[in-house]
PDB file of C-alpha atoms in Angstrom:
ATOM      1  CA  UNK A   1      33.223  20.089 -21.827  1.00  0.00           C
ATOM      2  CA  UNK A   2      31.444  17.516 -24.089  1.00  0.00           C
ATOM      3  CA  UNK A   3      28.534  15.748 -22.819  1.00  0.00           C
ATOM      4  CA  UNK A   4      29.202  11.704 -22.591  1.00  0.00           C
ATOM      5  CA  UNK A   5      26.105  10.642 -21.265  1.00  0.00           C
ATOM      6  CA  UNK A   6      22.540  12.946 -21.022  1.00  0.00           C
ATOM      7  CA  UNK A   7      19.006  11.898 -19.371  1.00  0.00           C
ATOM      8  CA  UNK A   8      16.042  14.119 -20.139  1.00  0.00           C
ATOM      9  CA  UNK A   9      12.903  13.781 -18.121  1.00  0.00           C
ATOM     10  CA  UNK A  10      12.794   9.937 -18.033  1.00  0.00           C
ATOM     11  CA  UNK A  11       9.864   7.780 -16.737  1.00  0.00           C
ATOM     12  CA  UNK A  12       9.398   4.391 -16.353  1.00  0.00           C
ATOM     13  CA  UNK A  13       6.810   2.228 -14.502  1.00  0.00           C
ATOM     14  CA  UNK A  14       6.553  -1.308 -13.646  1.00  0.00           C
ATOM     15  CA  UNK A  15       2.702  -2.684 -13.426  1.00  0.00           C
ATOM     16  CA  UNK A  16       1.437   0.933 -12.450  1.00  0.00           C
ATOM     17  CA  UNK A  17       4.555   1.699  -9.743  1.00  0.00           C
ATOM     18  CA  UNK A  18       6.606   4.682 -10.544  1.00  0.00           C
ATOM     19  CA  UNK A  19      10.297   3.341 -10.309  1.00  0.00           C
ATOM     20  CA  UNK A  20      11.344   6.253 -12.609  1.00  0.00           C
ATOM     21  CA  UNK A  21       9.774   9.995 -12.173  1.00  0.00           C
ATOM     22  CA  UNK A  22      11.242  12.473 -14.938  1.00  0.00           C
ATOM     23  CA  UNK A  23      14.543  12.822 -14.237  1.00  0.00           C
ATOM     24  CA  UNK A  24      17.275  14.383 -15.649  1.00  0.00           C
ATOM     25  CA  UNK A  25      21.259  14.611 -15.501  1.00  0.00           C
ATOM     26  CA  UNK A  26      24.266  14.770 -17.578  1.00  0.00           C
ATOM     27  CA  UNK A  27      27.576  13.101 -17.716  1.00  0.00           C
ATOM     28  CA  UNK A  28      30.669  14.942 -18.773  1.00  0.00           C
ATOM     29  CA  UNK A  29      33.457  13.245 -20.298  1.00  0.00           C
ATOM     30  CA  UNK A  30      36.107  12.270 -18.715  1.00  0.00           C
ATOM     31  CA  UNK A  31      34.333  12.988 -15.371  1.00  0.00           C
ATOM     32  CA  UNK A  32      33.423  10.378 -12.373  1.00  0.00           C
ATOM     33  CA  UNK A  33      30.390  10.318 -11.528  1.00  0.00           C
ATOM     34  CA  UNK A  34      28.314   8.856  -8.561  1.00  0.00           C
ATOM     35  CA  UNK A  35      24.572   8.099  -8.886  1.00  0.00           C
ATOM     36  CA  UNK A  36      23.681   7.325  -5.091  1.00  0.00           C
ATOM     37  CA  UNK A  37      20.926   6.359  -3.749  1.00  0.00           C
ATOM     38  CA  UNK A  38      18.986   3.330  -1.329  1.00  0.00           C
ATOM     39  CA  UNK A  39      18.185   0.348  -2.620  1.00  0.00           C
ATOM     40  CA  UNK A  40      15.046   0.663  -4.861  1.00  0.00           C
ATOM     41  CA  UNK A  41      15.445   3.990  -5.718  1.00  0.00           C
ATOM     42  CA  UNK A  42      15.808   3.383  -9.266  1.00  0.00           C
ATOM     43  CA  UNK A  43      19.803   3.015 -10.182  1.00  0.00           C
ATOM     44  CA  UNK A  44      19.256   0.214 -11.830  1.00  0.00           C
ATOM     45  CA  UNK A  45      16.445   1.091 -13.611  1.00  0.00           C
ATOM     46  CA  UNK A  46      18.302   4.258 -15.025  1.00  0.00           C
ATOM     47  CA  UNK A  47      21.390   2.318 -15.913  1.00  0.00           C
ATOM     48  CA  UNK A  48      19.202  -0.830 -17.523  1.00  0.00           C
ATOM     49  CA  UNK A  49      17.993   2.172 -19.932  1.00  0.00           C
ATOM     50  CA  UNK A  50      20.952   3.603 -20.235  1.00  0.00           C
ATOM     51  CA  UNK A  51      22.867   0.246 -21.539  1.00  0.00           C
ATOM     52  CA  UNK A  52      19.985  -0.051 -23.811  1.00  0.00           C
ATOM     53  CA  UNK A  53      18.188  -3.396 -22.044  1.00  0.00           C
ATOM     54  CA  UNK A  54      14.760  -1.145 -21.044  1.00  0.00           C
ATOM     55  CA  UNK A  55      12.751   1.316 -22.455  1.00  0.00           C
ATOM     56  CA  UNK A  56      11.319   4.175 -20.944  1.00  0.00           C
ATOM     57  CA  UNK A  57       7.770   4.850 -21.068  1.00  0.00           C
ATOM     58  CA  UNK A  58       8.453   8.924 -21.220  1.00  0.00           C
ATOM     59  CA  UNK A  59      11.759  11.288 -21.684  1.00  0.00           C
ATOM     60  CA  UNK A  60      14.920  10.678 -23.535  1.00  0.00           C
ATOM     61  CA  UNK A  61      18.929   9.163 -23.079  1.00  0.00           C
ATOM     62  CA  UNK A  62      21.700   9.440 -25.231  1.00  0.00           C
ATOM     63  CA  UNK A  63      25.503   8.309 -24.828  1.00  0.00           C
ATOM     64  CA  UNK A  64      28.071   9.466 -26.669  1.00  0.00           C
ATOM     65  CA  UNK A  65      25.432  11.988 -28.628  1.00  0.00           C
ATOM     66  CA  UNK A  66      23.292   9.068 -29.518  1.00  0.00           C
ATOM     67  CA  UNK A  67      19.683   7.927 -28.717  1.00  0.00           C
ATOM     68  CA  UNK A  68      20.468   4.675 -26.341  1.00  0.00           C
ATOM     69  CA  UNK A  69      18.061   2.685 -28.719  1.00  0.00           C
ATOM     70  CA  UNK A  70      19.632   3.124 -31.502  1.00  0.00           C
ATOM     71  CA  UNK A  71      23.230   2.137 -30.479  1.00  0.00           C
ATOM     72  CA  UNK A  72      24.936  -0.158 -32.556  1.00  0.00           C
ATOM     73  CA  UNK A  73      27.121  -2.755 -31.926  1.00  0.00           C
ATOM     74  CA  UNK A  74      30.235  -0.595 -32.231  1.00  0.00           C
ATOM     75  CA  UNK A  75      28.930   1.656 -29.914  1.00  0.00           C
ATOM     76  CA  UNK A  76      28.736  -0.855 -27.724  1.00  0.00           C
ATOM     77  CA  UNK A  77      32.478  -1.808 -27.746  1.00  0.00           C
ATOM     78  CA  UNK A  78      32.624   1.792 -26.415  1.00  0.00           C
ATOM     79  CA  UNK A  79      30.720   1.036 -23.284  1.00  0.00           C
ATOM     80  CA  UNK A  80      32.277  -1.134 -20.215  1.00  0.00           C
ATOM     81  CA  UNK A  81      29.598  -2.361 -17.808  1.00  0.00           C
ATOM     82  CA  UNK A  82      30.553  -4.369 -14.634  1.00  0.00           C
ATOM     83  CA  UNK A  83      28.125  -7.112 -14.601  1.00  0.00           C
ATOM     84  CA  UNK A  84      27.756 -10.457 -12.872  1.00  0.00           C
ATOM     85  CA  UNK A  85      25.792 -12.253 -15.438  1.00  0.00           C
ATOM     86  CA  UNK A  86      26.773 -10.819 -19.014  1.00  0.00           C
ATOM     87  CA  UNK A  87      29.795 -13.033 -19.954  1.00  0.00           C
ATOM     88  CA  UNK A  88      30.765 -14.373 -16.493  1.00  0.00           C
ATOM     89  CA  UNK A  89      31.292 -18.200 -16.246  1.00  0.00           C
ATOM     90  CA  UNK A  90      31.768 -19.591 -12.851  1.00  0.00           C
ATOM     91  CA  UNK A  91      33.379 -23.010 -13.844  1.00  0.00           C
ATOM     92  CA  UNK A  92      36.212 -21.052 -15.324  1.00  0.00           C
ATOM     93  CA  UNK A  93      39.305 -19.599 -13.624  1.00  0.00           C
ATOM     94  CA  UNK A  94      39.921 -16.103 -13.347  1.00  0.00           C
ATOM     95  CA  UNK A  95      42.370 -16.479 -16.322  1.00  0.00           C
ATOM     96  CA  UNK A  96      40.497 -18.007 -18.688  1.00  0.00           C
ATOM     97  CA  UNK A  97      37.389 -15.948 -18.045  1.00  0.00           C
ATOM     98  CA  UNK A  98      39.466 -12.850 -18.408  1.00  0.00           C
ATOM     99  CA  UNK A  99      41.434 -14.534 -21.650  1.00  0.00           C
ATOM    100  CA  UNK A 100      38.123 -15.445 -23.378  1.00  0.00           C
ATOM    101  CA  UNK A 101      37.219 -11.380 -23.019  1.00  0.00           C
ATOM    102  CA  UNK A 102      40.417  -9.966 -24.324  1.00  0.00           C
ATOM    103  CA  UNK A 103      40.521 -12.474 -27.386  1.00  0.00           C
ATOM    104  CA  UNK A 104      36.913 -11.460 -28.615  1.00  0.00           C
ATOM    105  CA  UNK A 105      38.265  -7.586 -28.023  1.00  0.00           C
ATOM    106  CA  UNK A 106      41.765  -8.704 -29.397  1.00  0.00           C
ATOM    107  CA  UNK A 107      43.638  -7.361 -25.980  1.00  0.00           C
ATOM    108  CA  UNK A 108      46.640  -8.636 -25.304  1.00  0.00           C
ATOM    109  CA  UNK A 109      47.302 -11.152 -22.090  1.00  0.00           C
ATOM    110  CA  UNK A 110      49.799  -9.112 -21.427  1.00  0.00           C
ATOM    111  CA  UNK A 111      47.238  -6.222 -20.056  1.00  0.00           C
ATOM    112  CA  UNK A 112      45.443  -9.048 -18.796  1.00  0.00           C
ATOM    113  CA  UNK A 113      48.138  -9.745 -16.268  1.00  0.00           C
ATOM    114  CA  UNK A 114      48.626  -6.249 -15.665  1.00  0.00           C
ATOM    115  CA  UNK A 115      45.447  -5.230 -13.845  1.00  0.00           C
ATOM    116  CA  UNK A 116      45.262  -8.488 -11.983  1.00  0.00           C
ATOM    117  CA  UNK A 117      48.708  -7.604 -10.774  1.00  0.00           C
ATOM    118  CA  UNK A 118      47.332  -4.001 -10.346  1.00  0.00           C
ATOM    119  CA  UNK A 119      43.956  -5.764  -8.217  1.00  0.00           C
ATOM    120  CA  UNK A 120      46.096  -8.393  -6.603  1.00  0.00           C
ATOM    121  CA  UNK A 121      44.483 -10.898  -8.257  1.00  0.00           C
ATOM    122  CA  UNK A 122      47.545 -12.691 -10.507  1.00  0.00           C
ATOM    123  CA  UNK A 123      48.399 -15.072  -7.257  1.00  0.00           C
ATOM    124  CA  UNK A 124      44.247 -16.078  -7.835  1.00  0.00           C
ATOM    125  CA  UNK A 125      44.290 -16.494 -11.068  1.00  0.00           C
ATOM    126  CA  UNK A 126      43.630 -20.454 -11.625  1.00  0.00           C
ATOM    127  CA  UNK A 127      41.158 -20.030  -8.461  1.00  0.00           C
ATOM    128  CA  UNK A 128      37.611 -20.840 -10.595  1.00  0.00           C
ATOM    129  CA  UNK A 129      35.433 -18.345 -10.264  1.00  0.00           C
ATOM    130  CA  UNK A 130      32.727 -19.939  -8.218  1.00  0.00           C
ATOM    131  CA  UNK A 131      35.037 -19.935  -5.171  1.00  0.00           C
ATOM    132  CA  UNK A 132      36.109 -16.179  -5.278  1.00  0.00           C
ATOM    133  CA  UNK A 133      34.971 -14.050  -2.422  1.00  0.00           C
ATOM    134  CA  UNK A 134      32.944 -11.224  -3.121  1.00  0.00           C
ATOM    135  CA  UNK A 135      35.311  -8.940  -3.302  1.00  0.00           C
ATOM    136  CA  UNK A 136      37.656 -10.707  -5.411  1.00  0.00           C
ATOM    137  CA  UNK A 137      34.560 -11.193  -7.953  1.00  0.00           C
ATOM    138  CA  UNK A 138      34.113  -7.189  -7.962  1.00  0.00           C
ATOM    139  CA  UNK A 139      37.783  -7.460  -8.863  1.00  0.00           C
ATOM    140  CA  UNK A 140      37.150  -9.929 -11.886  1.00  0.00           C
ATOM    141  CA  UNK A 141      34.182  -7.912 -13.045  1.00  0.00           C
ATOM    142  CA  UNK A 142      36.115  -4.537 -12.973  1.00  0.00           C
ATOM    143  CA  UNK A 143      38.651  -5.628 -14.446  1.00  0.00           C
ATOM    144  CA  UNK A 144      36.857  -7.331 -17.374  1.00  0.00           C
ATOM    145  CA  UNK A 145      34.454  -3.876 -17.656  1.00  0.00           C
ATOM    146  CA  UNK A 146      37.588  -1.855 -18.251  1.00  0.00           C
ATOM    147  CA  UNK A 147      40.070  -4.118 -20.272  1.00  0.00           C
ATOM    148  CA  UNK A 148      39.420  -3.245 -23.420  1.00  0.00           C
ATOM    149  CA  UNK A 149      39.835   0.744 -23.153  1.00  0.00           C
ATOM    150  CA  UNK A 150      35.890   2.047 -22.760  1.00  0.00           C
ATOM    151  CA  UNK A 151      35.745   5.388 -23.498  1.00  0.00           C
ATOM    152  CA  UNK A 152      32.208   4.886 -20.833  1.00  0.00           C
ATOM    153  CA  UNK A 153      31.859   2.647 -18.260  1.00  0.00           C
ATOM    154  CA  UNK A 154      29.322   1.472 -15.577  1.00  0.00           C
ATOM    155  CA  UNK A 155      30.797   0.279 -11.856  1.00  0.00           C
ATOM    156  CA  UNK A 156      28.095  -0.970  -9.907  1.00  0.00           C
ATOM    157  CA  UNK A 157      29.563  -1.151  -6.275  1.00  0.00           C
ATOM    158  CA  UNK A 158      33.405  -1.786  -7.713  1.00  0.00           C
ATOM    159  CA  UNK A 159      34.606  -1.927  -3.978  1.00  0.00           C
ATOM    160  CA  UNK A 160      31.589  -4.009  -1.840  1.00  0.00           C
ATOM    161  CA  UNK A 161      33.172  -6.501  -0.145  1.00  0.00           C
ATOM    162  CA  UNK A 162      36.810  -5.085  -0.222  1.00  0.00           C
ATOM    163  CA  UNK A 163      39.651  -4.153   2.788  1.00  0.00           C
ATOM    164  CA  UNK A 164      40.273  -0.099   3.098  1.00  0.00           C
ATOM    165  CA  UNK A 165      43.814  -1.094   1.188  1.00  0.00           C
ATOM    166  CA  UNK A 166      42.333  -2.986  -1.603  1.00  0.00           C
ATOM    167  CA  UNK A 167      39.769  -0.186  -1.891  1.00  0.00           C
ATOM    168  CA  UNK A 168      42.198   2.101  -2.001  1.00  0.00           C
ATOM    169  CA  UNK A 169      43.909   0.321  -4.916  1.00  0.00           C
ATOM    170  CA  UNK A 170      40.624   0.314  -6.628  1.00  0.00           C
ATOM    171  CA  UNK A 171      40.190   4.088  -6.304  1.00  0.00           C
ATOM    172  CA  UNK A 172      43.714   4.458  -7.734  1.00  0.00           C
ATOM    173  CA  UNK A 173      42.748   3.022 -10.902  1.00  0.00           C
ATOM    174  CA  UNK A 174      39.495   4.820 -11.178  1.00  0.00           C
ATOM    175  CA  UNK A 175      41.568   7.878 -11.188  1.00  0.00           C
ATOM    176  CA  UNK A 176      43.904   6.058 -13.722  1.00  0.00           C
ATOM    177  CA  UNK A 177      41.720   5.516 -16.107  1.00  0.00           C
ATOM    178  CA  UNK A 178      40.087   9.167 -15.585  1.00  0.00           C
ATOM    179  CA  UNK A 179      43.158  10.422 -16.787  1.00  0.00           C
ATOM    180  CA  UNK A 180      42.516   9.089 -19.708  1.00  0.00           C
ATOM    181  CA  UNK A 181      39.695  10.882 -20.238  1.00  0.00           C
ATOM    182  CA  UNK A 182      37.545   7.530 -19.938  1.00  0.00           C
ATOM    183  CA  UNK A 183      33.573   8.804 -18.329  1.00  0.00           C
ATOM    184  CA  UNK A 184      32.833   6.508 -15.129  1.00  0.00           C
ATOM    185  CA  UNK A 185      29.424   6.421 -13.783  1.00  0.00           C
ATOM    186  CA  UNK A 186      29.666   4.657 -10.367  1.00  0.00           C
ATOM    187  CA  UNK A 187      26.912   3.606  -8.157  1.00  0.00           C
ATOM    188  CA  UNK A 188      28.120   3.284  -4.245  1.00  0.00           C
ATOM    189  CA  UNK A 189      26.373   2.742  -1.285  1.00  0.00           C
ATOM    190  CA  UNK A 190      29.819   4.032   0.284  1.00  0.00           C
ATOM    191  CA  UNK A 191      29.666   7.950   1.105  1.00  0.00           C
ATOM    192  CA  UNK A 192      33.260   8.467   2.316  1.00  0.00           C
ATOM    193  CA  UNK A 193      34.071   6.941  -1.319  1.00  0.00           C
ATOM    194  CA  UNK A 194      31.740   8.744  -2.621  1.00  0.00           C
ATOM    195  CA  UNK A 195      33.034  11.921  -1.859  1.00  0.00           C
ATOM    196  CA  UNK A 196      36.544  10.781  -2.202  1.00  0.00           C
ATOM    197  CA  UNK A 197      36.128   9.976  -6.322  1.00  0.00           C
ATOM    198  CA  UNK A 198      33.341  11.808  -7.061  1.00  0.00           C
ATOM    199  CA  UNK A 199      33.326  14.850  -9.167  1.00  0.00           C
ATOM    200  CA  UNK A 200      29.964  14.965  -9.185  1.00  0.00           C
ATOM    201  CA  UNK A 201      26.537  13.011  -7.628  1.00  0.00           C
ATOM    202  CA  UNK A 202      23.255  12.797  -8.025  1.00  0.00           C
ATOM    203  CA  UNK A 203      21.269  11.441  -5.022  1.00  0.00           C
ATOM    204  CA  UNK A 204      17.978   9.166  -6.168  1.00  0.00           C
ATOM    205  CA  UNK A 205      14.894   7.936  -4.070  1.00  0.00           C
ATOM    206  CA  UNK A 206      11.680   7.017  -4.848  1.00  0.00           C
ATOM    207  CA  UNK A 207      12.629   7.646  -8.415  1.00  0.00           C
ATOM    208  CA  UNK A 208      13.053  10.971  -8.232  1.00  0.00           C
ATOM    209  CA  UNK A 209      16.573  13.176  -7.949  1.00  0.00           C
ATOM    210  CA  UNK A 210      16.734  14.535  -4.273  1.00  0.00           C
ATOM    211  CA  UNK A 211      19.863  16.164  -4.535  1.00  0.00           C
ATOM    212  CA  UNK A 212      23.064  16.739  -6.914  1.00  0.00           C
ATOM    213  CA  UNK A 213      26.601  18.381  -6.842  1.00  0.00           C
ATOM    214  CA  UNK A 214      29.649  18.237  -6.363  1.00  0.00           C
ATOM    215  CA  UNK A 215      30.510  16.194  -3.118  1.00  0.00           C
ATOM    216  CA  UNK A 216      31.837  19.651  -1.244  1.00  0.00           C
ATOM    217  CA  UNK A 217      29.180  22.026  -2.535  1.00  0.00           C
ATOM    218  CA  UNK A 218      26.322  19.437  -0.924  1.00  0.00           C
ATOM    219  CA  UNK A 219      27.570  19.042   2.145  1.00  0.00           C
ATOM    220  CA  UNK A 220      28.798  22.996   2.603  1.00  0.00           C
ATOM    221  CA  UNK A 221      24.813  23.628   1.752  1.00  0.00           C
ATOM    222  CA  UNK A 222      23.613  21.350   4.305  1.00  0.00           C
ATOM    223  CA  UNK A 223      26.643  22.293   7.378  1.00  0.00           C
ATOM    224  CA  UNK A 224      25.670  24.359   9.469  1.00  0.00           C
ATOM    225  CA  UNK A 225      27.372  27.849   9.026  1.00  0.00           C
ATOM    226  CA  UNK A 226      26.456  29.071  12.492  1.00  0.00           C
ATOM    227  CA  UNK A 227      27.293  26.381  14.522  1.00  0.00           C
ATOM    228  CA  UNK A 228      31.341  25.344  15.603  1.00  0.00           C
ATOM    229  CA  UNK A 229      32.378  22.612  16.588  1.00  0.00           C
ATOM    230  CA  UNK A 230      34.859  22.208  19.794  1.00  0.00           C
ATOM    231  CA  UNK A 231      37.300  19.219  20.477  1.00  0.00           C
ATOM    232  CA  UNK A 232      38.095  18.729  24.064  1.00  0.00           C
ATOM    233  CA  UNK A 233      41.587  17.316  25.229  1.00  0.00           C
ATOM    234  CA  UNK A 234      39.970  14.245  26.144  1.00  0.00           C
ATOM    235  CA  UNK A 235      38.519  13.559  22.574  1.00  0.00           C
ATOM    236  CA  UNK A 236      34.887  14.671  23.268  1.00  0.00           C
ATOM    237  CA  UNK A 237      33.442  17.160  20.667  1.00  0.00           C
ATOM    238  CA  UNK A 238      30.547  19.059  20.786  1.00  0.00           C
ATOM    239  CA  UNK A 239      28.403  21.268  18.439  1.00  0.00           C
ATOM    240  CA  UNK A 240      27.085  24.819  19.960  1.00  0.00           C
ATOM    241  CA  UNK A 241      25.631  27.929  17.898  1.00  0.00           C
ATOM    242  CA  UNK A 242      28.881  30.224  16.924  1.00  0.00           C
ATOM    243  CA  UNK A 243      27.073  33.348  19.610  1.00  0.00           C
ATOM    244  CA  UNK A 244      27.560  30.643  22.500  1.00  0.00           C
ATOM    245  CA  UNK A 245      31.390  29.577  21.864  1.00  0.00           C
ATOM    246  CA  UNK A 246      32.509  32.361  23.777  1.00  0.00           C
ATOM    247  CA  UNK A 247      30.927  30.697  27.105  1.00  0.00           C
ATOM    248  CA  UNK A 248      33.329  27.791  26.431  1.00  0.00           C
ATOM    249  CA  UNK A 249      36.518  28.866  26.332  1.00  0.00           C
ATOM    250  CA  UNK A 250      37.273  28.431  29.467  1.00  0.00           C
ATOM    251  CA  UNK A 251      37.179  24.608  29.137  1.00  0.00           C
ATOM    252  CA  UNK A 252      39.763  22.673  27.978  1.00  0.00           C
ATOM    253  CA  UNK A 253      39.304  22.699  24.400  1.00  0.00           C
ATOM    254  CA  UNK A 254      42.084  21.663  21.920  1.00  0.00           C
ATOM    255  CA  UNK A 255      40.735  22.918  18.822  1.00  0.00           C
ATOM    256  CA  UNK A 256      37.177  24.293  17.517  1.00  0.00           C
ATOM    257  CA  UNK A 257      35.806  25.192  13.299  1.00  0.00           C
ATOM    258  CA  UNK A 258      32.864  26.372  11.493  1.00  0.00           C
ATOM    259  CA  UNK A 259      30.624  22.293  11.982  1.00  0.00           C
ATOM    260  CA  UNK A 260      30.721  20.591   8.803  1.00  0.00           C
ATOM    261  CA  UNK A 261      28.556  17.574   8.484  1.00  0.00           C
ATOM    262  CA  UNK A 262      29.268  14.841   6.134  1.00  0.00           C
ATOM    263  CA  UNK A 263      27.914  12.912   2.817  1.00  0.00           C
ATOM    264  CA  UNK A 264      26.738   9.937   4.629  1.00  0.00           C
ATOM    265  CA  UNK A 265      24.394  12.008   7.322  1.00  0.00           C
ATOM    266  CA  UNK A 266      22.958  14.426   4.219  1.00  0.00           C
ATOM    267  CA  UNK A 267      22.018  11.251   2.595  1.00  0.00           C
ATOM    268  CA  UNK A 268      20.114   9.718   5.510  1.00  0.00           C
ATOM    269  CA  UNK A 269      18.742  12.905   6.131  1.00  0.00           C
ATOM    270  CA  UNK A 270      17.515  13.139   2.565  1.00  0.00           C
ATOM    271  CA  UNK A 271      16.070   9.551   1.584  1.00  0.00           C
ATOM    272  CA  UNK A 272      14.484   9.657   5.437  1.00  0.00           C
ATOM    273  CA  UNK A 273      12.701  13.133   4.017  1.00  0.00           C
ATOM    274  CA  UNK A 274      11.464  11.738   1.788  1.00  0.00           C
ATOM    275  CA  UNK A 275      10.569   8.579   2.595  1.00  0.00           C
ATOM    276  CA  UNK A 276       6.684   7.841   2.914  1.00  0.00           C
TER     277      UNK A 276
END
């Protein structure tokens, strides 16, 4: 499988503080993937360089087979980042901010209407954008990143601020539009959606990669393989070493398997690791 997006050994500093400390990852097309990590660990950082707005001091990133600094505008019309501040005006409605997008990328209104419908967002859509929630502005900023067919795009927290159902919606289209063979690079603070879209993630702190997968292979290396856990009939659940179960059995216990821990407890235990 082709490479959309590589990172070799990049570095970057800010007034002698390491935000960036050689790191390096790849991107397959066609492939969702989630670059996790606390705030400050250097996301942004990594996706400033990759979208060509930084430099690195050290190491290398290319998209699409290309050096990031010497994309061209065409290139660019590849790319779909979900930003607040490139191209978003808050005295305009929905419509007309979404409108004024499709006509510079000559996309019909048509398709326009179609993902607000797809977002719940068409009932909004003379709402100005100043008085959007902030999960209906994720909405209007995903929608705008995507609408004109990126073969890559960025998705910086696409669901903060959203119900389960609308989140659900969003995750829908993300697996839409992988179909399609577009390459998403999504940055979550969310580890149960995480590991729900993910086909692969890369865990950053401090600057520096921690851990990286795919969402079942890290947390089946960090479960504990000798331990079970046991569900009582009243709900309870306890975790005992697999050579002790047998001094339980006599309780009553509805159900008991091999303790598997999740994405969101790995990644505490990780960033707290190494934090210091």
């Amino acid at each position: 499988m082709s490479k959309q997006i590589e990172v070799k050994q990049l570095s970057k500093s800010f007034k002698g503080s390491s935000a960036l400390n050689n790191i390096s990852f790849s991107v397959d097309k066609g492939q969702i993937f989630g670059f996790l990590g606390p705030s400050g660990a250097g996301k942004t950082t990594t996706i400033n360089i990759l979208t060509g707005q930084l430099r690195p001091d050290s190491g290398g990133a290319t998209i699409f087979g290309k050096d990031v600094s010497s994309l061209t505008k065409h290139d660019f019309k590849r790319i779909g980042i979900m930003s607040d501040v490139v191209g978003f005006y808050e005295k305009m409605t929905v419509e007309d901010n979404l409108l004024f997008f499709a006509k510079f990328h000559k996309v019909s209104k048509e398709m326009v209407y179609d993902y607000l419908k797809k977002l719940d967002l068409y009932d909004s859509r003379h709402k100005k954008a100043e008085s959007l929630s902030v999960g209906m502005k994720q909405r209007l900023f995903l929608i705008r990143a995507i609408l004109h067919n990126p073969e890559v795009v960025f998705l910086d927290e696409p669901t903060s601020g959203m119900d389960p159902g609308l989140a659900e919606k969003v995750h829908h289209l993300l697996f839409d539009l992988k179909s399609r063979g577009t390459t998403i690079f999504l940055t979550t603070h969310n580890m149960s959606e995480a590991s729900k879209v993910c086909d692969y993630i890369t865990i950053l702190h401090k600057g520096r990669i921690v851990e990286n997968g795919n969402p079942s292979d890290i947390i089946a290396r960090h479960s504990k393989q000798d331990a079970i856990e046991l569900t009582y009939a009243s709900g309870k659940k306890i975790i005992v070493a697999k050579s002790n179960v047998k001094d339980y059995l006599d309780h009553d216990i509805v159900s008991m398997h091999t303790y598997e821990t999740s994405l969101e407890t790995i990644f505490i235990k990780l960033t707290e690791e190494n934090h210091g």
